[in-house]
Amino acid sequence: MSSVRRNKFKVVIVTGVPGVGKTTVLSLAQRKANERGLKLKVLNFGDYMLENAVKKGLLSNRDQIRYLSFRGQLELQAAAATAMVEEAGRELSERDFLMVDTHAVVKTPLGYLPGLPSHVITILKPDMIVLVEADPKEIAARQQRDSTRYRSDFGGEEGVREIIEMSRYAAMASAVEVGSLVTIIRNAEGKAGEAAEQLINMISKL
Ligand code: ATP
Ligand code: AMP
Ligand code: MG
């Protein structure tokens, strides 16, 4: 038997600075993939953390998760990763893709929390970790324009630049731990469709 540990289905983790457009690109990618006969199950890591945190009466809003206690966030991460893989395992076959919408780092008041530490990455066992990137100035502008979310604590253009840098280090470290590809995809201004296209082209060759 192979000593390479994988999940039965393919796993692609999509990361990037808050507001860069992960959720937008994944939603477009899912639609385009369907048209090509590829099955993508897109799950948002924050949804799973939020559901448990709400059940525990800790908060009511996804932008409060990064303000929870450090150890509390570690517990929520572990539970989220386990639940996602279980759910995907009930639906997906070898040919299908679990796409995880998440973060390589989370900026918390005490410091950068790795989004894919050992207790998460060894459960997800991704084939590919994608870093969605864009010009820091454009990301800061997207954060400001989007009134559906609270993103004013990321430090503007300079803060975004630092999160991009930390995310690259973190993604690579997680990739080394389980053996994953790390792929950068640019989500240029007004071109989310092209980013989605590029994402599908990449994963379809896995
Ligand atoms: P978070 O990590 O906080 O969930 P995200 O990376 O999922 O953020 P989105 O919610 O997808 O980001 O997008 C943030 C905002 O940027 C939205 O208003 C979205 O419409 C816009 N946006 C996404 N992609 C682009 C693009 N290529 N050009 C311009 N605006 C974009
Ligand atoms: P999102 O909608 O992607 O911004 O997710 C909502 C929130 O969930 C994020 O702002 C983080 O606080 C939290 N979150 C998402 N993914 C992770 C992760 N892998 N590790 C820790 N926290 C995460
Ligand atoms: Mg999102």
PDB file of C-alpha atoms and ligand atoms in Angstrom:
ATOM      1  CA  MET A   1       0.000   0.000   0.000  1.00  0.00           C
ATOM      2  CA  SER A   2       1.166   3.531  -0.723  1.00  0.00           C
ATOM      3  CA  SER A   3       2.621   5.479   2.188  1.00  0.00           C
ATOM      4  CA  VAL A   4       1.271   8.712   0.681  1.00  0.00           C
ATOM      5  CA  ARG A   5      -1.768   9.685   2.746  1.00  0.00           C
ATOM      6  CA  ARG A   6      -4.593  11.342   0.780  1.00  0.00           C
ATOM      7  CA  ASN A   7      -8.334  11.605   1.063  1.00  0.00           C
ATOM      8  CA  LYS A   8     -10.305   9.526  -1.444  1.00  0.00           C
ATOM      9  CA  PHE A   9     -11.448  12.681  -3.297  1.00  0.00           C
ATOM     10  CA  LYS A  10      -9.106  15.517  -4.338  1.00  0.00           C
ATOM     11  CA  VAL A  11      -8.742  18.407  -1.923  1.00  0.00           C
ATOM     12  CA  VAL A  12      -7.931  21.964  -2.968  1.00  0.00           C
ATOM     13  CA  ILE A  13      -7.571  24.627  -0.288  1.00  0.00           C
ATOM     14  CA  VAL A  14      -8.189  28.178  -1.447  1.00  0.00           C
ATOM     15  CA  THR A  15      -6.631  30.907   0.689  1.00  0.00           C
ATOM     16  CA  GLY A  16      -5.963  34.631   0.456  1.00  0.00           C
ATOM     17  CA  VAL A  17      -6.216  37.950   2.228  1.00  0.00           C
ATOM     18  CA  PRO A  18      -9.730  38.824   3.476  1.00  0.00           C
ATOM     19  CA  GLY A  19     -11.524  40.587   0.658  1.00  0.00           C
ATOM     20  CA  VAL A  20      -9.238  39.390  -2.168  1.00  0.00           C
ATOM     21  CA  GLY A  21     -12.183  37.477  -3.657  1.00  0.00           C
ATOM     22  CA  LYS A  22     -11.903  33.796  -2.620  1.00  0.00           C
ATOM     23  CA  THR A  23     -15.638  33.277  -2.165  1.00  0.00           C
ATOM     24  CA  THR A  24     -16.429  35.145  -5.400  1.00  0.00           C
ATOM     25  CA  VAL A  25     -13.913  33.152  -7.455  1.00  0.00           C
ATOM     26  CA  LEU A  26     -15.013  29.824  -5.953  1.00  0.00           C
ATOM     27  CA  SER A  27     -18.646  30.488  -6.716  1.00  0.00           C
ATOM     28  CA  LEU A  28     -17.797  31.268 -10.365  1.00  0.00           C
ATOM     29  CA  ALA A  29     -15.499  28.231 -10.530  1.00  0.00           C
ATOM     30  CA  GLN A  30     -18.228  25.921  -9.268  1.00  0.00           C
ATOM     31  CA  ARG A  31     -20.612  27.068 -11.995  1.00  0.00           C
ATOM     32  CA  LYS A  32     -18.009  26.762 -14.755  1.00  0.00           C
ATOM     33  CA  ALA A  33     -16.896  23.356 -13.488  1.00  0.00           C
ATOM     34  CA  ASN A  34     -20.443  22.008 -13.595  1.00  0.00           C
ATOM     35  CA  GLU A  35     -20.666  22.994 -17.267  1.00  0.00           C
ATOM     36  CA  ARG A  36     -17.527  20.933 -17.907  1.00  0.00           C
ATOM     37  CA  GLY A  37     -18.765  17.909 -16.008  1.00  0.00           C
ATOM     38  CA  LEU A  38     -16.429  18.381 -13.047  1.00  0.00           C
ATOM     39  CA  LYS A  39     -17.918  18.022  -9.570  1.00  0.00           C
ATOM     40  CA  LEU A  40     -16.717  20.618  -7.072  1.00  0.00           C
ATOM     41  CA  LYS A  41     -18.020  20.712  -3.519  1.00  0.00           C
ATOM     42  CA  VAL A  42     -17.193  24.138  -2.111  1.00  0.00           C
ATOM     43  CA  LEU A  43     -17.154  24.383   1.671  1.00  0.00           C
ATOM     44  CA  ASN A  44     -16.358  27.490   3.681  1.00  0.00           C
ATOM     45  CA  PHE A  45     -14.175  26.741   6.715  1.00  0.00           C
ATOM     46  CA  GLY A  46     -15.469  29.827   8.538  1.00  0.00           C
ATOM     47  CA  ASP A  47     -19.073  28.541   8.220  1.00  0.00           C
ATOM     48  CA  TYR A  48     -18.155  25.439  10.215  1.00  0.00           C
ATOM     49  CA  MET A  49     -16.279  27.420  12.872  1.00  0.00           C
ATOM     50  CA  LEU A  50     -19.159  29.899  13.079  1.00  0.00           C
ATOM     51  CA  GLU A  51     -21.821  27.213  13.496  1.00  0.00           C
ATOM     52  CA  ASN A  52     -20.026  25.688  16.478  1.00  0.00           C
ATOM     53  CA  ALA A  53     -19.174  29.045  18.027  1.00  0.00           C
ATOM     54  CA  VAL A  54     -22.821  30.171  17.757  1.00  0.00           C
ATOM     55  CA  LYS A  55     -23.966  26.870  19.350  1.00  0.00           C
ATOM     56  CA  LYS A  56     -21.627  27.570  22.250  1.00  0.00           C
ATOM     57  CA  GLY A  57     -23.093  31.073  22.582  1.00  0.00           C
ATOM     58  CA  LEU A  58     -19.712  32.694  21.928  1.00  0.00           C
ATOM     59  CA  LEU A  59     -20.710  35.086  19.120  1.00  0.00           C
ATOM     60  CA  SER A  60     -23.188  35.841  16.376  1.00  0.00           C
ATOM     61  CA  ASN A  61     -21.076  37.026  13.435  1.00  0.00           C
ATOM     62  CA  ARG A  62     -18.252  35.483  11.358  1.00  0.00           C
ATOM     63  CA  ASP A  63     -16.030  38.549  11.709  1.00  0.00           C
ATOM     64  CA  GLN A  64     -15.936  38.005  15.492  1.00  0.00           C
ATOM     65  CA  ILE A  65     -14.285  34.575  15.213  1.00  0.00           C
ATOM     66  CA  ARG A  66     -10.758  36.034  15.040  1.00  0.00           C
ATOM     67  CA  TYR A  67     -11.386  37.811  18.367  1.00  0.00           C
ATOM     68  CA  LEU A  68     -12.178  34.596  20.269  1.00  0.00           C
ATOM     69  CA  SER A  69      -9.537  33.164  22.636  1.00  0.00           C
ATOM     70  CA  PHE A  70      -6.520  31.621  20.919  1.00  0.00           C
ATOM     71  CA  ARG A  71      -7.193  28.150  22.310  1.00  0.00           C
ATOM     72  CA  GLY A  72     -10.865  28.479  21.483  1.00  0.00           C
ATOM     73  CA  GLN A  73      -9.972  29.128  17.836  1.00  0.00           C
ATOM     74  CA  LEU A  74      -7.698  26.047  17.773  1.00  0.00           C
ATOM     75  CA  GLU A  75     -10.579  23.869  19.006  1.00  0.00           C
ATOM     76  CA  LEU A  76     -12.965  25.318  16.426  1.00  0.00           C
ATOM     77  CA  GLN A  77     -10.405  24.722  13.651  1.00  0.00           C
ATOM     78  CA  ALA A  78      -9.987  21.050  14.511  1.00  0.00           C
ATOM     79  CA  ALA A  79     -13.749  20.459  14.679  1.00  0.00           C
ATOM     80  CA  ALA A  80     -14.296  22.288  11.368  1.00  0.00           C
ATOM     81  CA  ALA A  81     -11.671  20.260   9.482  1.00  0.00           C
ATOM     82  CA  THR A  82     -13.073  16.959  10.758  1.00  0.00           C
ATOM     83  CA  ALA A  83     -16.684  17.863   9.926  1.00  0.00           C
ATOM     84  CA  MET A  84     -15.802  19.028   6.401  1.00  0.00           C
ATOM     85  CA  VAL A  85     -13.911  15.869   5.465  1.00  0.00           C
ATOM     86  CA  GLU A  86     -16.695  13.685   6.899  1.00  0.00           C
ATOM     87  CA  GLU A  87     -19.340  15.566   4.943  1.00  0.00           C
ATOM     88  CA  ALA A  88     -17.352  15.459   1.703  1.00  0.00           C
ATOM     89  CA  GLY A  89     -16.636  11.748   2.189  1.00  0.00           C
ATOM     90  CA  ARG A  90     -20.366  10.975   2.115  1.00  0.00           C
ATOM     91  CA  GLU A  91     -20.809  12.628  -1.291  1.00  0.00           C
ATOM     92  CA  LEU A  92     -17.612  12.678  -3.297  1.00  0.00           C
ATOM     93  CA  SER A  93     -15.885  10.021  -5.374  1.00  0.00           C
ATOM     94  CA  GLU A  94     -12.258   9.755  -6.512  1.00  0.00           C
ATOM     95  CA  ARG A  95     -12.902  12.061  -9.463  1.00  0.00           C
ATOM     96  CA  ASP A  96     -14.488  14.869  -7.416  1.00  0.00           C
ATOM     97  CA  PHE A  97     -13.015  17.888  -5.665  1.00  0.00           C
ATOM     98  CA  LEU A  98     -13.470  19.278  -2.177  1.00  0.00           C
ATOM     99  CA  MET A  99     -12.727  22.998  -2.432  1.00  0.00           C
ATOM    100  CA  VAL A 100     -12.072  24.597   0.958  1.00  0.00           C
ATOM    101  CA  ASP A 101     -12.587  28.369   1.205  1.00  0.00           C
ATOM    102  CA  THR A 102     -10.297  29.474   4.027  1.00  0.00           C
ATOM    103  CA  HIS A 103      -7.195  31.406   5.143  1.00  0.00           C
ATOM    104  CA  ALA A 104      -3.495  30.474   5.376  1.00  0.00           C
ATOM    105  CA  VAL A 105      -3.200  33.001   8.211  1.00  0.00           C
ATOM    106  CA  VAL A 106      -5.748  34.815  10.324  1.00  0.00           C
ATOM    107  CA  LYS A 107      -4.853  38.197  11.772  1.00  0.00           C
ATOM    108  CA  THR A 108      -5.843  38.116  15.457  1.00  0.00           C
ATOM    109  CA  PRO A 109      -5.224  40.778  18.122  1.00  0.00           C
ATOM    110  CA  LEU A 110      -2.371  38.683  19.566  1.00  0.00           C
ATOM    111  CA  GLY A 111      -0.645  37.757  16.308  1.00  0.00           C
ATOM    112  CA  TYR A 112      -0.971  35.704  13.145  1.00  0.00           C
ATOM    113  CA  LEU A 113      -2.821  32.437  13.673  1.00  0.00           C
ATOM    114  CA  PRO A 114      -1.946  29.787  11.086  1.00  0.00           C
ATOM    115  CA  GLY A 115      -5.126  28.713   9.349  1.00  0.00           C
ATOM    116  CA  LEU A 116      -3.636  25.355   8.348  1.00  0.00           C
ATOM    117  CA  PRO A 117      -1.568  24.126  11.310  1.00  0.00           C
ATOM    118  CA  SER A 118      -0.744  20.468  11.868  1.00  0.00           C
ATOM    119  CA  HIS A 119      -4.101  19.606  13.481  1.00  0.00           C
ATOM    120  CA  VAL A 120      -5.900  20.947  10.395  1.00  0.00           C
ATOM    121  CA  ILE A 121      -3.655  20.117   7.457  1.00  0.00           C
ATOM    122  CA  THR A 122      -3.218  16.467   8.462  1.00  0.00           C
ATOM    123  CA  ILE A 123      -7.008  16.061   8.318  1.00  0.00           C
ATOM    124  CA  LEU A 124      -7.574  17.954   5.064  1.00  0.00           C
ATOM    125  CA  LYS A 125      -4.474  16.495   3.326  1.00  0.00           C
ATOM    126  CA  PRO A 126      -4.768  18.820   0.302  1.00  0.00           C
ATOM    127  CA  ASP A 127      -3.375  18.062  -3.138  1.00  0.00           C
ATOM    128  CA  MET A 128      -3.099  21.787  -3.786  1.00  0.00           C
ATOM    129  CA  ILE A 129      -3.066  24.969  -1.702  1.00  0.00           C
ATOM    130  CA  VAL A 130      -4.056  27.985  -3.775  1.00  0.00           C
ATOM    131  CA  LEU A 131      -3.073  31.523  -2.809  1.00  0.00           C
ATOM    132  CA  VAL A 132      -5.479  33.999  -4.383  1.00  0.00           C
ATOM    133  CA  GLU A 133      -3.602  37.272  -4.761  1.00  0.00           C
ATOM    134  CA  ALA A 134      -4.174  40.755  -6.173  1.00  0.00           C
ATOM    135  CA  ASP A 135      -2.610  44.189  -5.936  1.00  0.00           C
ATOM    136  CA  PRO A 136      -2.618  45.218  -2.226  1.00  0.00           C
ATOM    137  CA  LYS A 137      -4.144  48.600  -3.061  1.00  0.00           C
ATOM    138  CA  GLU A 138      -6.994  46.905  -4.955  1.00  0.00           C
ATOM    139  CA  ILE A 139      -7.592  44.444  -2.108  1.00  0.00           C
ATOM    140  CA  ALA A 140      -7.791  47.300   0.417  1.00  0.00           C
ATOM    141  CA  ALA A 141     -10.314  49.034  -1.873  1.00  0.00           C
ATOM    142  CA  ARG A 142     -12.394  45.827  -2.168  1.00  0.00           C
ATOM    143  CA  GLN A 143     -12.421  45.536   1.622  1.00  0.00           C
ATOM    144  CA  GLN A 144     -13.674  49.118   1.916  1.00  0.00           C
ATOM    145  CA  ARG A 145     -16.359  48.762  -0.740  1.00  0.00           C
ATOM    146  CA  ASP A 146     -17.870  45.559   0.668  1.00  0.00           C
ATOM    147  CA  SER A 147     -20.265  46.705   3.388  1.00  0.00           C
ATOM    148  CA  THR A 148     -21.502  43.145   4.065  1.00  0.00           C
ATOM    149  CA  ARG A 149     -18.369  42.372   6.119  1.00  0.00           C
ATOM    150  CA  TYR A 150     -16.272  43.957   8.865  1.00  0.00           C
ATOM    151  CA  ARG A 151     -12.734  44.180   7.449  1.00  0.00           C
ATOM    152  CA  SER A 152     -11.504  47.534   8.690  1.00  0.00           C
ATOM    153  CA  ASP A 153      -8.963  45.969  11.093  1.00  0.00           C
ATOM    154  CA  PHE A 154      -6.575  44.693   8.418  1.00  0.00           C
ATOM    155  CA  GLY A 155      -4.441  47.834   8.212  1.00  0.00           C
ATOM    156  CA  GLY A 156      -5.153  49.119   4.704  1.00  0.00           C
ATOM    157  CA  GLU A 157      -2.698  48.629   1.859  1.00  0.00           C
ATOM    158  CA  GLU A 158       0.354  48.120   4.119  1.00  0.00           C
ATOM    159  CA  GLY A 159      -1.499  45.685   6.366  1.00  0.00           C
ATOM    160  CA  VAL A 160      -2.666  43.727   3.332  1.00  0.00           C
ATOM    161  CA  ARG A 161       0.904  43.549   1.999  1.00  0.00           C
ATOM    162  CA  GLU A 162       2.033  41.958   5.273  1.00  0.00           C
ATOM    163  CA  ILE A 163      -0.825  39.421   5.272  1.00  0.00           C
ATOM    164  CA  ILE A 164       0.060  38.393   1.684  1.00  0.00           C
ATOM    165  CA  GLU A 165       3.666  37.812   2.747  1.00  0.00           C
ATOM    166  CA  MET A 166       2.729  35.846   5.879  1.00  0.00           C
ATOM    167  CA  SER A 167       0.197  33.800   3.895  1.00  0.00           C
ATOM    168  CA  ARG A 168       2.857  32.677   1.424  1.00  0.00           C
ATOM    169  CA  TYR A 169       5.157  31.480   4.223  1.00  0.00           C
ATOM    170  CA  ALA A 170       2.284  29.778   6.027  1.00  0.00           C
ATOM    171  CA  ALA A 171       0.928  28.059   2.900  1.00  0.00           C
ATOM    172  CA  MET A 172       4.356  26.697   2.029  1.00  0.00           C
ATOM    173  CA  ALA A 173       4.937  25.408   5.577  1.00  0.00           C
ATOM    174  CA  SER A 174       1.578  23.617   5.568  1.00  0.00           C
ATOM    175  CA  ALA A 175       2.306  22.192   2.119  1.00  0.00           C
ATOM    176  CA  VAL A 176       5.617  20.755   3.304  1.00  0.00           C
ATOM    177  CA  GLU A 177       3.918  18.995   6.191  1.00  0.00           C
ATOM    178  CA  VAL A 178       1.625  16.828   4.069  1.00  0.00           C
ATOM    179  CA  GLY A 179       3.039  17.194   0.544  1.00  0.00           C
ATOM    180  CA  SER A 180       0.866  19.623  -1.425  1.00  0.00           C
ATOM    181  CA  LEU A 181       1.350  21.882  -4.399  1.00  0.00           C
ATOM    182  CA  VAL A 182       1.241  25.626  -3.747  1.00  0.00           C
ATOM    183  CA  THR A 183      -0.231  27.639  -6.607  1.00  0.00           C
ATOM    184  CA  ILE A 184      -0.685  31.406  -6.879  1.00  0.00           C
ATOM    185  CA  ILE A 185      -3.706  32.684  -8.805  1.00  0.00           C
ATOM    186  CA  ARG A 186      -4.204  36.391  -9.459  1.00  0.00           C
ATOM    187  CA  ASN A 187      -7.681  37.810  -9.077  1.00  0.00           C
ATOM    188  CA  ALA A 188      -7.152  41.023 -11.034  1.00  0.00           C
ATOM    189  CA  GLU A 189      -9.623  43.900 -10.813  1.00  0.00           C
ATOM    190  CA  GLY A 190     -12.831  43.045 -12.666  1.00  0.00           C
ATOM    191  CA  LYS A 191     -11.432  39.664 -13.721  1.00  0.00           C
ATOM    192  CA  ALA A 192     -12.824  37.194 -11.185  1.00  0.00           C
ATOM    193  CA  GLY A 193     -14.123  35.062 -14.087  1.00  0.00           C
ATOM    194  CA  GLU A 194     -10.615  34.683 -15.476  1.00  0.00           C
ATOM    195  CA  ALA A 195      -9.281  33.718 -12.040  1.00  0.00           C
ATOM    196  CA  ALA A 196     -12.026  31.071 -11.778  1.00  0.00           C
ATOM    197  CA  GLU A 197     -11.127  29.765 -15.239  1.00  0.00           C
ATOM    198  CA  GLN A 198      -7.463  29.513 -14.287  1.00  0.00           C
ATOM    199  CA  LEU A 199      -8.356  27.695 -11.066  1.00  0.00           C
ATOM    200  CA  ILE A 200     -10.398  25.072 -12.939  1.00  0.00           C
ATOM    201  CA  ASN A 201      -7.681  24.603 -15.551  1.00  0.00           C
ATOM    202  CA  MET A 202      -5.148  23.938 -12.791  1.00  0.00           C
ATOM    203  CA  ILE A 203      -7.205  21.544 -10.706  1.00  0.00           C
ATOM    204  CA  SER A 204      -8.503  19.593 -13.690  1.00  0.00           C
ATOM    205  CA  LYS A 205      -4.917  18.446 -14.291  1.00  0.00           C
ATOM    206  CA  LEU A 206      -4.461  17.096 -10.755  1.00  0.00           C
TER     207      LEU A 206
HETATM  208  P1  ATP B   1     -13.169  36.893   3.160  1.00  0.00           P
HETATM  209  O1  ATP B   1     -11.885  36.199   3.398  1.00  0.00           O
HETATM  210  O2  ATP B   1     -13.310  38.064   4.082  1.00  0.00           O
HETATM  211  O3  ATP B   1     -14.351  35.986   3.163  1.00  0.00           O
HETATM  212  P2  ATP B   1     -13.059  36.848   0.256  1.00  0.00           P
HETATM  213  O4  ATP B   1     -11.669  36.645  -0.156  1.00  0.00           O
HETATM  214  O5  ATP B   1     -13.965  35.681   0.236  1.00  0.00           O
HETATM  215  O6  ATP B   1     -13.077  37.564   1.676  1.00  0.00           O
HETATM  216  P3  ATP B   1     -15.075  38.095  -1.418  1.00  0.00           P
HETATM  217  O7  ATP B   1     -16.134  38.217  -0.394  1.00  0.00           O
HETATM  218  O8  ATP B   1     -15.225  37.057  -2.470  1.00  0.00           O
HETATM  219  O9  ATP B   1     -13.639  37.983  -0.700  1.00  0.00           O
HETATM  220  O10 ATP B   1     -14.887  39.482  -2.201  1.00  0.00           O
HETATM  221  C1  ATP B   1     -14.716  40.706  -1.483  1.00  0.00           C
HETATM  222  C2  ATP B   1     -15.299  41.841  -2.333  1.00  0.00           C
HETATM  223  O11 ATP B   1     -14.484  42.009  -3.501  1.00  0.00           O
HETATM  224  C3  ATP B   1     -16.713  41.579  -2.815  1.00  0.00           C
HETATM  225  O12 ATP B   1     -17.416  42.800  -2.775  1.00  0.00           O
HETATM  226  C4  ATP B   1     -16.509  41.110  -4.257  1.00  0.00           C
HETATM  227  O13 ATP B   1     -17.619  41.419  -5.076  1.00  0.00           O
HETATM  228  C5  ATP B   1     -15.281  41.906  -4.678  1.00  0.00           C
HETATM  229  N1  ATP B   1     -14.460  41.255  -5.700  1.00  0.00           N
HETATM  230  C6  ATP B   1     -14.104  39.945  -5.772  1.00  0.00           C
HETATM  231  N2  ATP B   1     -13.320  39.713  -6.846  1.00  0.00           N
HETATM  232  C7  ATP B   1     -13.160  40.904  -7.469  1.00  0.00           C
HETATM  233  C8  ATP B   1     -12.455  41.318  -8.643  1.00  0.00           C
HETATM  234  N3  ATP B   1     -11.751  40.468  -9.407  1.00  0.00           N
HETATM  235  N4  ATP B   1     -12.502  42.631  -8.974  1.00  0.00           N
HETATM  236  C9  ATP B   1     -13.221  43.498  -8.235  1.00  0.00           C
HETATM  237  N5  ATP B   1     -13.910  43.173  -7.123  1.00  0.00           N
HETATM  238  C10 ATP B   1     -13.885  41.894  -6.739  1.00  0.00           C
HETATM  239  P1  AMP B   2     -14.287  33.919   5.924  1.00  0.00           P
HETATM  240  O1  AMP B   2     -15.722  34.066   5.602  1.00  0.00           O
HETATM  241  O2  AMP B   2     -13.506  33.096   4.978  1.00  0.00           O
HETATM  242  O3  AMP B   2     -13.618  35.262   6.194  1.00  0.00           O
HETATM  243  O4  AMP B   2     -14.238  33.149   7.308  1.00  0.00           O
HETATM  244  C1  AMP B   2     -14.761  33.750   8.486  1.00  0.00           C
HETATM  245  C2  AMP B   2     -13.764  33.694   9.603  1.00  0.00           C
HETATM  246  O5  AMP B   2     -13.532  32.331   9.945  1.00  0.00           O
HETATM  247  C3  AMP B   2     -12.381  34.251   9.312  1.00  0.00           C
HETATM  248  O6  AMP B   2     -12.335  35.654   9.402  1.00  0.00           O
HETATM  249  C4  AMP B   2     -11.562  33.581  10.409  1.00  0.00           C
HETATM  250  O7  AMP B   2     -11.732  34.240  11.652  1.00  0.00           O
HETATM  251  C5  AMP B   2     -12.231  32.203  10.498  1.00  0.00           C
HETATM  252  N1  AMP B   2     -11.478  31.204   9.725  1.00  0.00           N
HETATM  253  C6  AMP B   2     -11.702  30.767   8.467  1.00  0.00           C
HETATM  254  N2  AMP B   2     -10.822  29.814   8.136  1.00  0.00           N
HETATM  255  C7  AMP B   2     -10.000  29.648   9.218  1.00  0.00           C
HETATM  256  C8  AMP B   2      -8.897  28.803   9.522  1.00  0.00           C
HETATM  257  N3  AMP B   2      -8.439  27.896   8.645  1.00  0.00           N
HETATM  258  N4  AMP B   2      -8.320  28.907  10.745  1.00  0.00           N
HETATM  259  C9  AMP B   2      -8.778  29.790  11.638  1.00  0.00           C
HETATM  260  N5  AMP B   2      -9.812  30.614  11.432  1.00  0.00           N
HETATM  261  C10 AMP B   2     -10.430  30.545  10.229  1.00  0.00           C
HETATM  262 MG    MG B   3     -15.125  34.765   1.734  1.00  0.00          MG
END
